Short mmCIF file of C-alpha atoms in Angstrom, two decimals:
data_model
loop_
_atom_site.label_atom_id
_atom_site.label_comp_id
_atom_site.label_asym_id
_atom_site.label_seq_id
_atom_site.Cartn_x
_atom_site.Cartn_y
_atom_site.Cartn_z
CA MET X 57 107.19 106.68 100.31
CA GLY X 58 110.51 105.24 102.99
CA SER X 59 110.90 102.06 104.42
CA PHE X 60 107.53 100.48 103.99
CA SER X 61 104.68 100.34 101.67
CA ARG X 62 101.29 98.86 101.65
CA ARG X 63 98.23 97.81 100.02
CA GLY X 64 92.27 94.34 98.50
CA VAL X 65 89.04 91.99 97.51
CA LEU X 66 88.81 88.71 97.59
CA GLY X 67 87.20 86.97 94.28
CA ALA X 68 85.78 83.39 92.72
CA GLY X 69 89.29 81.96 92.46
CA ALA X 70 90.34 83.34 95.72
CA LEU X 71 87.49 81.14 97.16
CA LEU X 72 88.08 78.38 95.36
CA GLY X 73 92.11 78.61 96.24
CA ALA X 74 90.77 78.88 100.09
CA ASN X 75 89.09 75.62 99.18
CA VAL X 76 91.50 73.60 98.73
CA LEU X 77 94.69 74.88 99.90
CA GLY X 78 94.93 72.81 103.23
CA MET X 79 95.25 70.06 100.98
CA SER X 80 97.27 71.55 98.66
CA ILE X 81 100.12 72.62 100.94
CA GLY X 82 99.26 69.21 103.21
CA SER X 83 99.52 68.36 106.90
CA ASP X 84 103.52 69.02 107.54
CA ALA X 85 103.59 73.12 106.98
CA GLN X 86 99.61 72.73 108.91
CA ALA X 87 101.75 71.46 112.02
CA ALA X 88 104.24 74.02 111.91
CA PRO X 89 105.98 75.17 114.92
CA ALA X 90 107.12 78.63 115.82
CA GLU X 91 110.70 79.15 116.83
CA GLY X 92 113.62 80.98 117.69
CA ALA X 93 112.45 83.66 124.91
CA PRO X 94 109.03 82.89 126.26
CA ALA X 95 106.54 84.50 123.62
CA GLU X 96 102.06 85.34 124.55
CA GLY X 97 100.59 82.68 122.89
CA GLY X 98 102.93 80.31 123.24
CA GLY X 99 106.44 79.53 120.96
CA GLN X 100 109.87 81.24 121.38
CA GLU X 101 110.48 84.48 119.78
CA GLU X 102 114.17 84.81 117.37
CA LYS X 103 117.32 85.08 120.19
CA LYS X 104 119.48 84.40 116.90
CA SER X 105 121.39 88.51 116.16
CA LEU X 106 121.02 89.52 112.63
CA ASP X 107 123.80 89.05 111.48
CA GLU X 108 123.39 85.39 112.24
CA LEU X 109 120.13 84.99 109.95
CA TYR X 110 121.73 86.69 107.75
CA ALA X 111 124.90 84.07 107.40
CA ASP X 112 121.89 81.34 108.03
CA ALA X 113 120.40 82.75 104.76
CA LEU X 114 123.67 83.15 103.02
CA LYS X 115 123.52 79.48 103.49
CA GLU X 116 120.41 78.86 102.18
CA GLY X 117 120.93 80.34 99.09
CA GLY X 118 120.90 84.12 99.58
CA GLN X 119 117.61 84.51 97.86
CA LEU X 120 114.35 85.21 98.62
CA ILE X 121 110.59 86.43 96.90
CA VAL X 122 108.60 88.79 98.50
CA TYR X 123 104.88 89.40 97.38
CA ALA X 124 104.19 93.25 98.65
CA GLY X 125 100.92 95.22 98.49
CA GLY X 126 101.65 98.62 96.85
CA ASP X 127 100.75 100.45 93.67
CA THR X 128 103.05 100.89 91.41
CA PRO X 129 106.31 98.54 90.38
CA THR X 130 109.24 101.21 92.17
CA GLN X 131 106.93 101.98 95.24
CA GLN X 132 108.97 98.26 97.37
CA ASP X 133 112.71 100.40 96.25
CA GLY X 134 113.27 101.68 99.32
CA THR X 135 112.85 98.68 101.21
CA LYS X 136 115.36 96.88 98.73
CA ALA X 137 117.88 99.16 98.76
CA ALA X 138 118.15 99.81 102.55
CA PHE X 139 117.41 95.57 103.37
CA LEU X 140 120.84 94.60 100.01
CA SER X 141 122.51 98.26 102.64
CA ARG X 142 122.95 95.50 105.94
CA PHE X 143 122.49 92.51 104.22
CA PRO X 144 124.63 93.23 100.41
CA ASP X 145 125.21 89.73 99.97
CA MET X 146 121.98 88.46 99.45
CA LYS X 147 119.01 88.34 95.94
CA LEU X 148 115.57 90.18 97.26
CA THR X 149 113.04 90.59 94.42
CA ILE X 150 109.28 91.72 95.70
CA VAL X 151 107.35 92.03 93.60
CA VAL X 152 104.57 95.22 93.67
CA ASP X 153 100.83 94.56 92.89
CA TYR X 154 97.76 95.28 94.56
CA SER X 155 96.82 93.02 97.52
CA LYS X 156 93.28 92.52 95.82
CA TYR X 157 95.60 90.40 92.80
CA HIS X 158 97.87 89.29 95.53
CA ASP X 159 95.78 87.69 97.85
CA ALA X 160 93.91 85.89 94.68
CA ARG X 161 97.81 85.01 92.88
CA ILE X 162 99.00 83.61 95.75
CA ASP X 163 95.37 81.36 96.51
CA ASN X 164 95.64 80.32 93.19
CA GLN X 165 99.00 78.93 93.06
CA LEU X 166 98.53 77.29 96.40
CA ALA X 167 96.47 75.15 94.64
CA THR X 168 98.36 74.61 91.61
CA GLY X 169 101.57 73.49 93.97
CA THR X 170 103.75 76.27 92.12
CA LEU X 171 104.31 78.75 95.24
CA VAL X 172 106.17 81.86 94.55
CA PRO X 173 107.37 84.07 97.28
CA ASP X 174 108.49 83.07 100.38
CA VAL X 175 107.26 86.19 102.29
CA VAL X 176 103.47 87.69 101.71
CA GLN X 177 103.14 91.57 103.48
CA LEU X 178 99.60 92.53 102.25
CA GLN X 179 96.12 95.06 102.84
CA THR X 180 93.98 92.45 102.49
CA LEU X 181 94.89 91.66 106.50
CA GLN X 182 91.53 88.89 106.23
CA ASP X 183 93.77 86.85 103.87
CA PHE X 184 95.95 86.36 106.73
CA THR X 185 93.26 84.76 109.77
CA ARG X 186 91.35 82.92 107.14
CA TRP X 187 95.07 81.50 105.81
CA LYS X 188 96.25 80.69 109.64
CA LYS X 189 93.03 78.65 110.03
CA ALA X 190 93.79 76.70 106.74
CA GLY X 191 97.53 75.97 107.94
CA VAL X 192 99.73 78.05 105.12
CA LEU X 193 101.23 80.46 106.96
CA ARG X 194 104.42 79.43 109.13
CA PRO X 195 104.21 80.85 113.39
CA TYR X 196 106.94 82.43 113.41
CA LYS X 197 107.94 85.27 115.78
CA PRO X 198 110.13 87.46 115.55
CA ALA X 199 113.34 89.31 118.00
CA GLY X 200 111.05 92.04 119.32
CA PHE X 201 107.82 90.80 118.93
CA SER X 202 107.12 91.23 122.44
CA ALA X 203 107.79 94.17 121.66
CA VAL X 204 104.74 94.69 119.07
CA HIS X 205 101.40 96.32 120.05
CA LYS X 206 99.03 93.79 120.49
CA GLY X 207 96.88 94.35 118.45
CA LEU X 208 99.68 94.27 115.16
CA LYS X 209 100.24 90.68 115.22
CA ASP X 210 98.92 87.44 115.95
CA HIS X 211 98.99 86.14 119.11
CA ASP X 212 100.33 82.96 118.05
CA GLY X 213 102.94 84.55 115.44
CA ALA X 214 100.98 83.81 112.37
CA TRP X 215 102.02 87.27 111.41
CA VAL X 216 103.10 90.53 112.21
CA ALA X 217 102.31 93.98 111.28
CA ILE X 218 106.07 95.27 109.92
CA ALA X 219 104.10 99.00 109.02
CA VAL X 220 101.40 101.70 110.46
CA ILE X 221 99.85 102.91 107.49
CA ALA X 222 97.33 105.76 107.08
CA PHE X 223 95.68 107.69 104.59
CA SER X 224 93.72 110.79 104.62
CA TYR X 225 93.57 114.23 102.68
CA VAL X 226 96.60 116.50 101.25
CA TYR X 227 97.06 119.72 99.55
CA ASN X 228 99.11 121.95 97.57
CA VAL X 229 100.13 124.56 100.23
CA ALA X 230 100.40 126.97 97.37
CA ALA X 231 97.66 126.09 95.25
CA VAL X 232 95.63 126.13 98.68
CA GLY X 233 96.13 129.58 99.34
CA GLY X 234 96.76 129.35 102.84
CA ALA X 235 93.70 128.30 103.66
CA PRO X 236 93.48 124.47 103.77
CA PRO X 237 90.30 122.76 103.61
CA ALA X 238 90.17 122.09 107.74
CA SER X 239 88.71 118.50 107.94
CA PRO X 240 86.99 116.32 104.95
CA LEU X 241 83.87 118.26 105.35
CA ASP X 242 84.73 120.97 104.11
CA LEU X 243 85.80 119.03 100.30
CA VAL X 244 82.45 119.89 99.28
CA ALA X 245 82.82 123.25 99.80
CA PRO X 246 82.36 125.04 96.12
CA ARG X 247 85.95 126.10 96.48
CA TRP X 248 86.91 123.28 96.27
CA LYS X 249 85.19 122.19 92.42
CA GLY X 250 86.82 120.88 89.61
CA ALA X 251 89.92 120.57 92.41
CA ILE X 252 90.12 117.17 93.98
CA ALA X 253 91.36 114.09 93.35
CA SER X 254 91.24 110.70 94.66
CA SER X 255 91.65 107.71 93.93
CA TYR X 256 88.12 104.78 93.60
CA PRO X 257 86.91 103.97 96.49
CA HIS X 258 85.29 101.04 95.47
CA ASP X 259 88.80 99.81 93.89
CA ASP X 260 90.93 99.83 97.32
CA ASP X 261 88.97 98.47 100.32
CA ALA X 262 92.08 101.64 102.14
CA VAL X 263 90.15 103.72 100.16
CA LEU X 264 86.79 102.27 99.82
CA TYR X 265 87.10 102.48 104.62
CA LEU X 266 88.12 106.36 104.17
CA TYR X 267 84.73 107.05 102.47
CA LYS X 268 83.13 105.26 104.53
CA LEU X 269 84.24 106.77 107.94
CA TYR X 270 83.60 109.75 105.61
CA THR X 271 79.97 108.52 105.18
CA GLU X 272 79.19 107.81 108.53
CA ALA X 273 80.31 111.57 109.82
CA TYR X 274 78.73 113.56 107.59
CA GLY X 275 76.10 111.78 105.93
CA TRP X 276 74.74 111.30 101.93
CA ASP X 277 73.84 114.02 101.36
CA TRP X 278 77.55 114.76 101.95
CA VAL X 279 78.22 112.60 99.40
CA ALA X 280 76.57 113.59 96.71
CA LYS X 281 77.71 116.79 97.43
CA LEU X 282 81.22 115.76 96.87
CA ALA X 283 80.12 113.83 93.38
CA ALA X 284 79.20 116.92 92.13
CA GLN X 285 82.74 118.69 92.91
CA ASN X 286 84.26 117.23 89.08
CA VAL X 287 86.67 115.12 91.29
CA GLN X 288 89.43 113.11 89.34
CA PHE X 289 88.58 110.13 89.96
CA ALA X 290 92.23 107.34 89.89
CA ARG X 291 93.18 104.60 89.95
CA GLY X 292 96.17 103.72 92.54
CA SER X 293 96.21 105.20 96.24
CA ASN X 294 99.96 107.38 94.65
CA SER X 295 97.45 108.88 92.19
CA PRO X 296 95.88 111.82 94.18
CA ALA X 297 99.27 112.64 96.01
CA VAL X 298 101.04 112.40 92.51
CA ALA X 299 98.12 115.12 90.95
CA VAL X 300 98.97 117.07 94.44
CA THR X 301 102.37 117.19 94.07
CA ALA X 302 102.67 117.90 90.46
CA GLY X 303 100.46 121.36 91.37
CA GLN X 304 97.45 119.90 89.03
CA LYS X 305 95.46 119.70 91.84
CA ALA X 306 94.51 121.42 95.28
CA VAL X 307 93.56 118.74 97.21
CA GLY X 308 94.08 114.80 97.28
CA VAL X 309 91.98 112.61 98.97
CA GLY X 310 92.76 107.69 100.12
CA THR X 311 96.52 108.43 99.81
CA SER X 312 99.14 107.69 102.25
CA GLY X 313 101.05 110.03 103.45
CA THR X 314 103.32 111.16 106.68
CA PRO X 315 102.39 113.58 108.65
CA ILE X 316 105.89 115.04 109.69
CA THR X 317 106.90 118.18 107.07
CA SER X 318 108.55 121.41 106.68
CA PRO X 319 107.68 124.20 106.99
CA THR X 320 109.21 125.00 103.51
CA ALA X 321 106.98 121.60 102.12
CA THR X 322 104.85 121.78 98.55
CA THR X 323 102.83 119.40 99.87
CA ARG X 324 100.97 118.71 104.04
CA TRP X 325 99.35 114.82 104.52
CA VAL X 326 96.37 115.99 107.32
CA VAL X 327 95.85 114.14 109.86
CA PRO X 328 92.29 115.99 110.74
CA PRO X 329 91.88 117.61 114.64
CA GLY X 330 89.01 115.83 117.04
CA ASP X 331 86.97 113.86 115.90
CA HIS X 332 86.58 113.70 112.18
CA PRO X 333 88.03 110.65 110.61
CA PHE X 334 91.08 109.60 108.98
CA MET X 335 92.20 105.51 108.97
CA SER X 336 94.79 103.92 109.67
CA TRP X 337 96.29 100.18 109.51
CA GLY X 338 99.19 97.25 110.14
CA GLN X 339 100.69 96.20 107.20
CA ARG X 340 100.79 92.83 108.03
CA ALA X 341 103.01 89.94 106.53
CA ALA X 342 104.18 86.60 107.39
CA ILE X 343 106.38 83.93 105.96
CA LEU X 344 103.92 81.20 104.36
CA ALA X 345 104.91 77.87 105.10
CA GLY X 346 105.98 76.11 101.20
CA ALA X 347 108.33 78.78 101.09
CA LYS X 348 111.73 78.04 99.93
CA HIS X 349 114.24 80.38 101.28
CA LYS X 350 112.69 80.05 105.20
CA ALA X 351 116.03 81.12 106.21
CA ALA X 352 115.80 84.47 104.98
CA ALA X 353 112.21 85.22 105.11
CA LYS X 354 113.22 84.84 109.20
CA LEU X 355 115.84 87.98 108.46
CA TYR X 356 113.40 89.59 106.74
CA MET X 357 111.00 89.46 108.87
CA ASN X 358 113.41 90.11 112.14
CA TRP X 359 114.86 92.91 109.68
CA ALA X 360 111.66 94.23 108.99
CA ILE X 361 110.78 94.97 112.84
CA SER X 362 113.91 95.77 114.37
CA LYS X 363 114.15 99.13 116.01
CA PRO X 364 116.79 100.59 113.54
CA VAL X 365 113.76 100.19 111.35
CA GLN X 366 110.52 100.98 112.68
CA GLN X 367 113.42 104.06 114.06
CA ASN X 368 113.16 105.52 110.33
CA SER X 369 109.51 104.57 109.25
CA PHE X 370 108.40 106.89 106.86
CA ASN X 371 105.35 108.62 108.84
CA GLY X 372 107.07 108.36 112.25
CA TRP X 373 104.39 105.53 113.18
CA SER X 374 105.63 102.59 114.42
CA VAL X 375 104.37 99.00 114.72
CA ARG X 376 106.65 99.07 118.40
CA THR X 377 105.22 100.27 121.76
CA ASP X 378 108.83 101.22 122.47
CA VAL X 379 110.08 103.12 119.64
CA THR X 380 109.09 107.21 120.46
CA PRO X 381 107.24 108.70 117.31
CA PRO X 382 109.01 111.69 116.66
CA SER X 383 107.84 116.08 118.14
CA GLY X 384 103.84 116.15 117.68
CA LEU X 385 103.01 112.61 116.88
CA LYS X 386 101.28 110.07 118.96
CA PRO X 387 102.25 106.05 118.56
CA ILE X 388 98.65 105.26 116.22
CA TRP X 389 97.19 103.83 118.46
CA LYS X 390 96.38 106.71 120.14
CA TYR X 391 94.37 108.15 117.74
CA ARG X 392 90.87 107.42 118.57
CA ASN X 393 89.94 108.91 114.76
CA GLY X 394 92.32 106.97 113.11
CA HIS X 395 90.00 103.39 113.26
CA LEU X 396 93.14 101.46 114.02
CA ASP X 397 90.94 98.73 115.29
CA GLY X 398 87.58 99.55 112.63
CA PHE X 399 89.89 98.76 109.75
CA PRO X 400 90.23 94.20 110.32
CA ARG X 401 86.76 94.25 110.92
CA PHE X 402 85.92 95.95 107.90
CA MET X 403 87.60 93.82 105.69
CA ALA X 404 86.67 90.86 107.78
CA ASP X 405 83.25 91.01 106.46
CA ARG X 406 83.36 90.93 103.07
CA ALA X 407 79.73 91.46 101.69
CA ASP X 408 79.39 94.62 103.44
CA VAL X 409 82.40 95.88 101.72
CA GLU X 410 81.22 94.95 98.37
CA ARG X 411 77.84 96.60 99.52
CA TRP X 412 79.93 99.32 100.05
CA LYS X 413 81.79 99.22 97.24
CA GLN X 414 78.94 98.90 94.50
CA THR X 415 77.21 101.93 97.08
CA PHE X 416 80.26 103.66 95.72
CA ALA X 417 80.26 103.14 91.93
CA LEU X 418 76.57 104.45 91.72
CA TYR X 419 77.15 108.19 92.92
CA PHE X 420 80.75 107.49 91.24
CA GLY X 421 81.01 105.85 88.33
CA GLU X 422 82.54 102.64 87.41
CA VAL X 423 86.58 102.34 88.02
CA GLN X 424 88.70 103.24 84.72
CA GLY X 425 92.01 102.56 83.60
CA ALA X 426 94.43 99.90 84.01
CA PRO X 427 96.06 99.22 87.24
CA THR X 428 99.00 100.84 88.31
CA PRO X 429 101.76 98.66 88.80
CA GLY X 430 101.72 97.01 85.18
CA SER X 431 99.44 93.55 84.71
CA LEU X 432 101.99 90.92 86.67
CA GLY X 433 100.23 87.10 85.22
CA LEU X 434 100.26 84.52 87.25
CA HIS X 435 103.49 83.98 88.92
CA PRO X 436 105.43 87.10 88.67
CA GLY X 437 109.13 86.12 90.24
CA ALA X 438 108.88 82.61 89.78
CA ALA X 439 112.21 83.53 87.14
CA ALA X 440 114.38 85.69 90.34
#
């Protein structure tokens, strides 16, 4: 998926952890200051260069552990390779799991005093709001923070989005025979029966939001018709693209991708026309107040939102307002049908999220299958 990846649900264990976070971390964490030209919200934007930050990280020991939301163990290999190419003497561990497992895992680690990661980057946007209130995030404004779109950062520097991710549908060029679905509305046409793969909307909150947008645009009759299409549902938002790329299915729904394709591409990921919806968000990242490798965490955050990294994003969209998208694309916040602002609001209302999940389970059946990143337990990356 290129430089950065993605990925969420707040369970009883996470709520328990949230109740004791303040006591587990202590007053020093809650009072952690922003560090480093002045930036909005108070605090200072980082002044040190990447090379200076690199030197600081090496003096600290040169280690960094990141918990990243995603679908497969290797999903962040590109990010790791790019980081180590720039900073070869660092030791970087990136642990990939569904965000809804990582957030509960972090809550439990905080509650038990066994915190592993230094940096967390997740799809569960609501967690960053409550973690900020609990005082377990370290406010920090990396260099370039002022250039990040205002909707993609916390005013006080508690978190900043490091990547733009979008979900829509994808199709296999050969399989659609020159007549792909013109919009999501077309997916219930008879010709697509048995030809669609999708990630479960009630397993992944971003896919859930996409299906919510479809339902609001097309109605519950559309959902019923889609349920009768013999859709191949699977866990992991990577699964639809995998099925389409392999030629197993003609169309995949609920997956990320890039609208930048060559004329010879075998698959096409679609930004639907007009008011037909897709969904997008900024993958939030933050330094945990209890991080053991704070200098390395600062290096990673500065590198992640730096212009060179943002100019080479896998889908052409950047979190920065001073990075021009490739020809044919607009900044993600200019796509009204991309609902960039809607996803954070949706994620914040957990009761509404649960209602949508359970309703889609009635239409599409219960989630089946093992988690695609594997079962990682309580403290993955601890021995790194």
